[in-house]
Amino acid sequence: MSHPPEPRAIAALFRMLEPRLGLSAMGLIACEDARPRLVAATPALSRLWPREAPAFAPPPAGARVDPGALGLPGGMAAVWPLAPPFGLVVHDRRPRRLSPALAAALDDAALLLGPFLPAAPRARAPRAAAPPCPVRGAILPRAAAHRVIESALRAARRGGGAAPVLLMFGLDRFRAVNAALGLAAGDALLAVTGARLERALGPGGRVARLEGDRFLVIAEPEGDSPDALATRLLEVIRQPIVLAGRRLTTQASVGVVPPGAPPPAGAAPALLAQADGAMRRAKEDGRRMAVHEPALDDARLESSQLEIDLANAPGSGQMRLHYQPFVDLGTGEIAGAEALMRWRHPTRGEVRPTTFIPLAESTGLILPLGLWALRSACRAARRWPPGITLAVNISALQFHQPNFIAQVEQVLAETGFPAERLELEVTETVLMRDNPETLGTLRALIGRGVRIALDDFGTGYSALAYLARLPHHRIKLDKSFVGDLANPATAELIRAIIAQARANGVGVTAEGVERPEQIAEARAMGFTHAQGYATGLPEAELTLPPPRSRARG
């Protein structure tokens, strides 16, 4: 068996690591027959160590990382960011667990451990009824965080003081650290950050790690002002750390809920949401710190909650499709229908598409939503007569996905819907990438039999030159043009667009046709199709009237 280093060398190592890692409870143990013997320890760990040797469970080998990730000196074989259930089980009057955040092998027999958070007896604690508040290792669930906050509020109510200060910290670009340096380095960063916050806060506060890269701090209202405390802790987080051989300075954002009169019981979820909302605002505004402001944070919280609900809407049956017909102005009969998403929220009622579609596009949720709409619409349109076209909107984000063509092919194969009856409507934002990839995707879709329509044409980026260069089957002229047909300048522009479309052999649809007389005007102008309330309202089922009975304005 190899021997641990000399105690004098270990004491020097402790002195070096304490300011670097923000650790106070550290110790060197020698493992003999799975029973660790404490060789050297800082006073903080000595007070925690049991009189009888505890059982010891080593971490899995797969958890090992380079010791340089934490700036540890040479000679250490490996470092582990640890999490419960790993730890030292202490059998005193009742079993307790010492949960170290980090372990480093010095040789085959000795480990350096620290810091520790024991499940210590709570009788002497200032807030005796408070549940434990782990910083590192296991993530504290939201429900448990609510109980910690409620305990602090009860203590404030009993003592007649103000409610505690809540601070929500979120590390900036934490995902980039995981991606560049690995998950083990990210775990080490979280462990050291939690230890530093706990040490800087002192005995008058609490620190808990929540999900992801977030830390909740609960501080006494009598201490530093909330702004001063937040600034001081931000500086603590900014202290450099060496991860995977790289010196890294971590930035964070913090949301602050200042002290006030203790709210009634059950207010913890709202307070935690306020801190979270302020932290999100600090991140978005790039200001590092934001104090809770109800008008601003409630709006962000509302948007965040709506985003969560939107992600779950298709799977919970809240999202559905309605179909609005468009007519062939030459025959007056229905030529096809456009699939339109509708969202009926269980508590908000009908959410307008102008609300949830931009949210879906800005968050990336349009990708799963768009695929759901395409698959659901193709499955429903199989019941339509053979001559009816199905039009489905495709966002620019969907269109430019590398696997978009494969997704379309898969949906058509799954549903058995004919490709030649599917028309994909792409907006002018797709034209903003006028490059070989865009043209290649359009041509590949058309080559597979799918039709292409340019939607909302004329609203911003388009020009007549694009009609000749971009392969497509139909143009949908924006409703603002249809509503301004009496304007000579608008009418002249429309005639130019229609003339160019005819030269290219494609159809032109008048959107927003709301009155019967507009159907006649559109036909006289040279439009080939019309769509709007005058041709039919969006309905859950496409209803086909008897032939030649509609749109004969």
PDB file of C-alpha atoms in Angstrom, residues 131-226:
ATOM      1  CA  PRO A 131     -35.318  21.582   5.523  1.00  0.00           C
ATOM      2  CA  PRO A 132     -31.757  20.977   4.345  1.00  0.00           C
ATOM      3  CA  CYS A 133     -30.633  23.150   1.478  1.00  0.00           C
ATOM      4  CA  PRO A 134     -28.017  21.356  -0.634  1.00  0.00           C
ATOM      5  CA  VAL A 135     -25.761  23.519  -2.742  1.00  0.00           C
ATOM      6  CA  ARG A 136     -23.944  20.887  -4.714  1.00  0.00           C
ATOM      7  CA  GLY A 137     -24.731  17.407  -5.875  1.00  0.00           C
ATOM      8  CA  ALA A 138     -28.440  16.746  -6.008  1.00  0.00           C
ATOM      9  CA  ILE A 139     -30.563  19.500  -7.520  1.00  0.00           C
ATOM     10  CA  LEU A 140     -33.136  20.981  -5.183  1.00  0.00           C
ATOM     11  CA  PRO A 141     -36.584  20.511  -6.773  1.00  0.00           C
ATOM     12  CA  ARG A 142     -38.847  23.535  -7.011  1.00  0.00           C
ATOM     13  CA  ALA A 143     -41.230  22.070  -4.436  1.00  0.00           C
ATOM     14  CA  ALA A 144     -38.367  21.703  -1.959  1.00  0.00           C
ATOM     15  CA  ALA A 145     -37.223  25.261  -2.701  1.00  0.00           C
ATOM     16  CA  HIS A 146     -40.751  26.437  -1.922  1.00  0.00           C
ATOM     17  CA  ARG A 147     -40.516  24.733   1.484  1.00  0.00           C
ATOM     18  CA  VAL A 148     -37.180  26.408   2.224  1.00  0.00           C
ATOM     19  CA  ILE A 149     -38.638  29.830   1.366  1.00  0.00           C
ATOM     20  CA  GLU A 150     -41.799  29.172   3.398  1.00  0.00           C
ATOM     21  CA  SER A 151     -39.660  28.224   6.392  1.00  0.00           C
ATOM     22  CA  ALA A 152     -37.786  31.521   6.153  1.00  0.00           C
ATOM     23  CA  LEU A 153     -41.069  33.426   5.836  1.00  0.00           C
ATOM     24  CA  ARG A 154     -42.502  31.694   8.900  1.00  0.00           C
ATOM     25  CA  ALA A 155     -39.433  32.671  10.904  1.00  0.00           C
ATOM     26  CA  ALA A 156     -39.843  36.283   9.763  1.00  0.00           C
ATOM     27  CA  ARG A 157     -43.514  36.328  10.719  1.00  0.00           C
ATOM     28  CA  ARG A 158     -42.792  34.855  14.137  1.00  0.00           C
ATOM     29  CA  GLY A 159     -40.024  37.366  14.792  1.00  0.00           C
ATOM     30  CA  GLY A 160     -41.981  40.332  13.471  1.00  0.00           C
ATOM     31  CA  GLY A 161     -39.237  41.168  10.956  1.00  0.00           C
ATOM     32  CA  ALA A 162     -39.078  41.655   7.240  1.00  0.00           C
ATOM     33  CA  ALA A 163     -39.140  38.862   4.711  1.00  0.00           C
ATOM     34  CA  PRO A 164     -35.730  37.630   3.577  1.00  0.00           C
ATOM     35  CA  VAL A 165     -33.977  38.791   0.431  1.00  0.00           C
ATOM     36  CA  LEU A 166     -34.260  36.352  -2.483  1.00  0.00           C
ATOM     37  CA  LEU A 167     -31.638  36.279  -5.202  1.00  0.00           C
ATOM     38  CA  MET A 168     -31.757  34.007  -8.241  1.00  0.00           C
ATOM     39  CA  PHE A 169     -28.402  33.571  -9.985  1.00  0.00           C
ATOM     40  CA  GLY A 170     -28.046  32.096 -13.459  1.00  0.00           C
ATOM     41  CA  LEU A 171     -24.634  31.399 -14.970  1.00  0.00           C
ATOM     42  CA  ASP A 172     -24.198  32.957 -18.392  1.00  0.00           C
ATOM     43  CA  ARG A 173     -23.197  30.682 -21.292  1.00  0.00           C
ATOM     44  CA  PHE A 174     -23.031  27.620 -19.067  1.00  0.00           C
ATOM     45  CA  ARG A 175     -24.056  25.401 -21.969  1.00  0.00           C
ATOM     46  CA  ALA A 176     -21.025  26.638 -23.885  1.00  0.00           C
ATOM     47  CA  VAL A 177     -18.790  25.449 -21.035  1.00  0.00           C
ATOM     48  CA  ASN A 178     -20.386  22.001 -21.175  1.00  0.00           C
ATOM     49  CA  ALA A 179     -20.026  21.880 -24.946  1.00  0.00           C
ATOM     50  CA  ALA A 180     -16.411  23.069 -25.040  1.00  0.00           C
ATOM     51  CA  LEU A 181     -14.937  21.448 -21.929  1.00  0.00           C
ATOM     52  CA  GLY A 182     -17.259  18.523 -21.208  1.00  0.00           C
ATOM     53  CA  LEU A 183     -19.983  17.734 -18.692  1.00  0.00           C
ATOM     54  CA  ALA A 184     -17.509  16.869 -15.940  1.00  0.00           C
ATOM     55  CA  ALA A 185     -15.950  20.326 -16.163  1.00  0.00           C
ATOM     56  CA  GLY A 186     -19.435  21.860 -16.054  1.00  0.00           C
ATOM     57  CA  ASP A 187     -20.249  19.857 -12.929  1.00  0.00           C
ATOM     58  CA  ALA A 188     -17.015  21.029 -11.343  1.00  0.00           C
ATOM     59  CA  LEU A 189     -17.875  24.648 -12.163  1.00  0.00           C
ATOM     60  CA  LEU A 190     -21.272  24.290 -10.487  1.00  0.00           C
ATOM     61  CA  ALA A 191     -19.733  22.660  -7.421  1.00  0.00           C
ATOM     62  CA  VAL A 192     -17.130  25.364  -6.921  1.00  0.00           C
ATOM     63  CA  THR A 193     -19.633  28.160  -7.615  1.00  0.00           C
ATOM     64  CA  GLY A 194     -21.987  26.789  -4.976  1.00  0.00           C
ATOM     65  CA  ALA A 195     -19.174  26.439  -2.457  1.00  0.00           C
ATOM     66  CA  ARG A 196     -17.993  29.996  -3.074  1.00  0.00           C
ATOM     67  CA  LEU A 197     -21.494  31.434  -2.707  1.00  0.00           C
ATOM     68  CA  GLU A 198     -22.043  29.521   0.514  1.00  0.00           C
ATOM     69  CA  ARG A 199     -18.771  30.725   1.981  1.00  0.00           C
ATOM     70  CA  ALA A 200     -19.301  34.359   0.908  1.00  0.00           C
ATOM     71  CA  LEU A 201     -22.828  34.422   2.293  1.00  0.00           C
ATOM     72  CA  GLY A 202     -21.849  33.144   5.729  1.00  0.00           C
ATOM     73  CA  PRO A 203     -24.091  31.613   8.406  1.00  0.00           C
ATOM     74  CA  GLY A 204     -26.852  34.204   7.994  1.00  0.00           C
ATOM     75  CA  GLY A 205     -28.112  32.876   4.660  1.00  0.00           C
ATOM     76  CA  ARG A 206     -28.735  29.860   2.540  1.00  0.00           C
ATOM     77  CA  VAL A 207     -27.718  28.705  -0.910  1.00  0.00           C
ATOM     78  CA  ALA A 208     -29.472  26.057  -2.988  1.00  0.00           C
ATOM     79  CA  ARG A 209     -28.753  24.852  -6.480  1.00  0.00           C
ATOM     80  CA  LEU A 210     -31.872  24.628  -8.603  1.00  0.00           C
ATOM     81  CA  GLU A 211     -32.221  23.110 -12.049  1.00  0.00           C
ATOM     82  CA  GLY A 212     -29.635  23.782 -14.719  1.00  0.00           C
ATOM     83  CA  ASP A 213     -27.183  26.533 -13.840  1.00  0.00           C
ATOM     84  CA  ARG A 214     -29.318  28.360 -11.292  1.00  0.00           C
ATOM     85  CA  PHE A 215     -28.624  29.095  -7.646  1.00  0.00           C
ATOM     86  CA  LEU A 216     -31.128  30.441  -5.123  1.00  0.00           C
ATOM     87  CA  VAL A 217     -29.809  32.607  -2.290  1.00  0.00           C
ATOM     88  CA  ILE A 218     -31.928  33.438   0.767  1.00  0.00           C
ATOM     89  CA  ALA A 219     -30.358  36.194   2.880  1.00  0.00           C
ATOM     90  CA  GLU A 220     -31.280  37.988   6.098  1.00  0.00           C
ATOM     91  CA  PRO A 221     -32.855  41.408   5.453  1.00  0.00           C
ATOM     92  CA  GLU A 222     -30.716  43.076   8.143  1.00  0.00           C
ATOM     93  CA  GLY A 223     -27.440  42.562   6.271  1.00  0.00           C
ATOM     94  CA  ASP A 224     -26.153  44.267   3.154  1.00  0.00           C
ATOM     95  CA  SER A 225     -28.615  46.075   0.953  1.00  0.00           C
ATOM     96  CA  PRO A 226     -30.017  43.763  -1.739  1.00  0.00           C
TER      97      PRO A 226
END
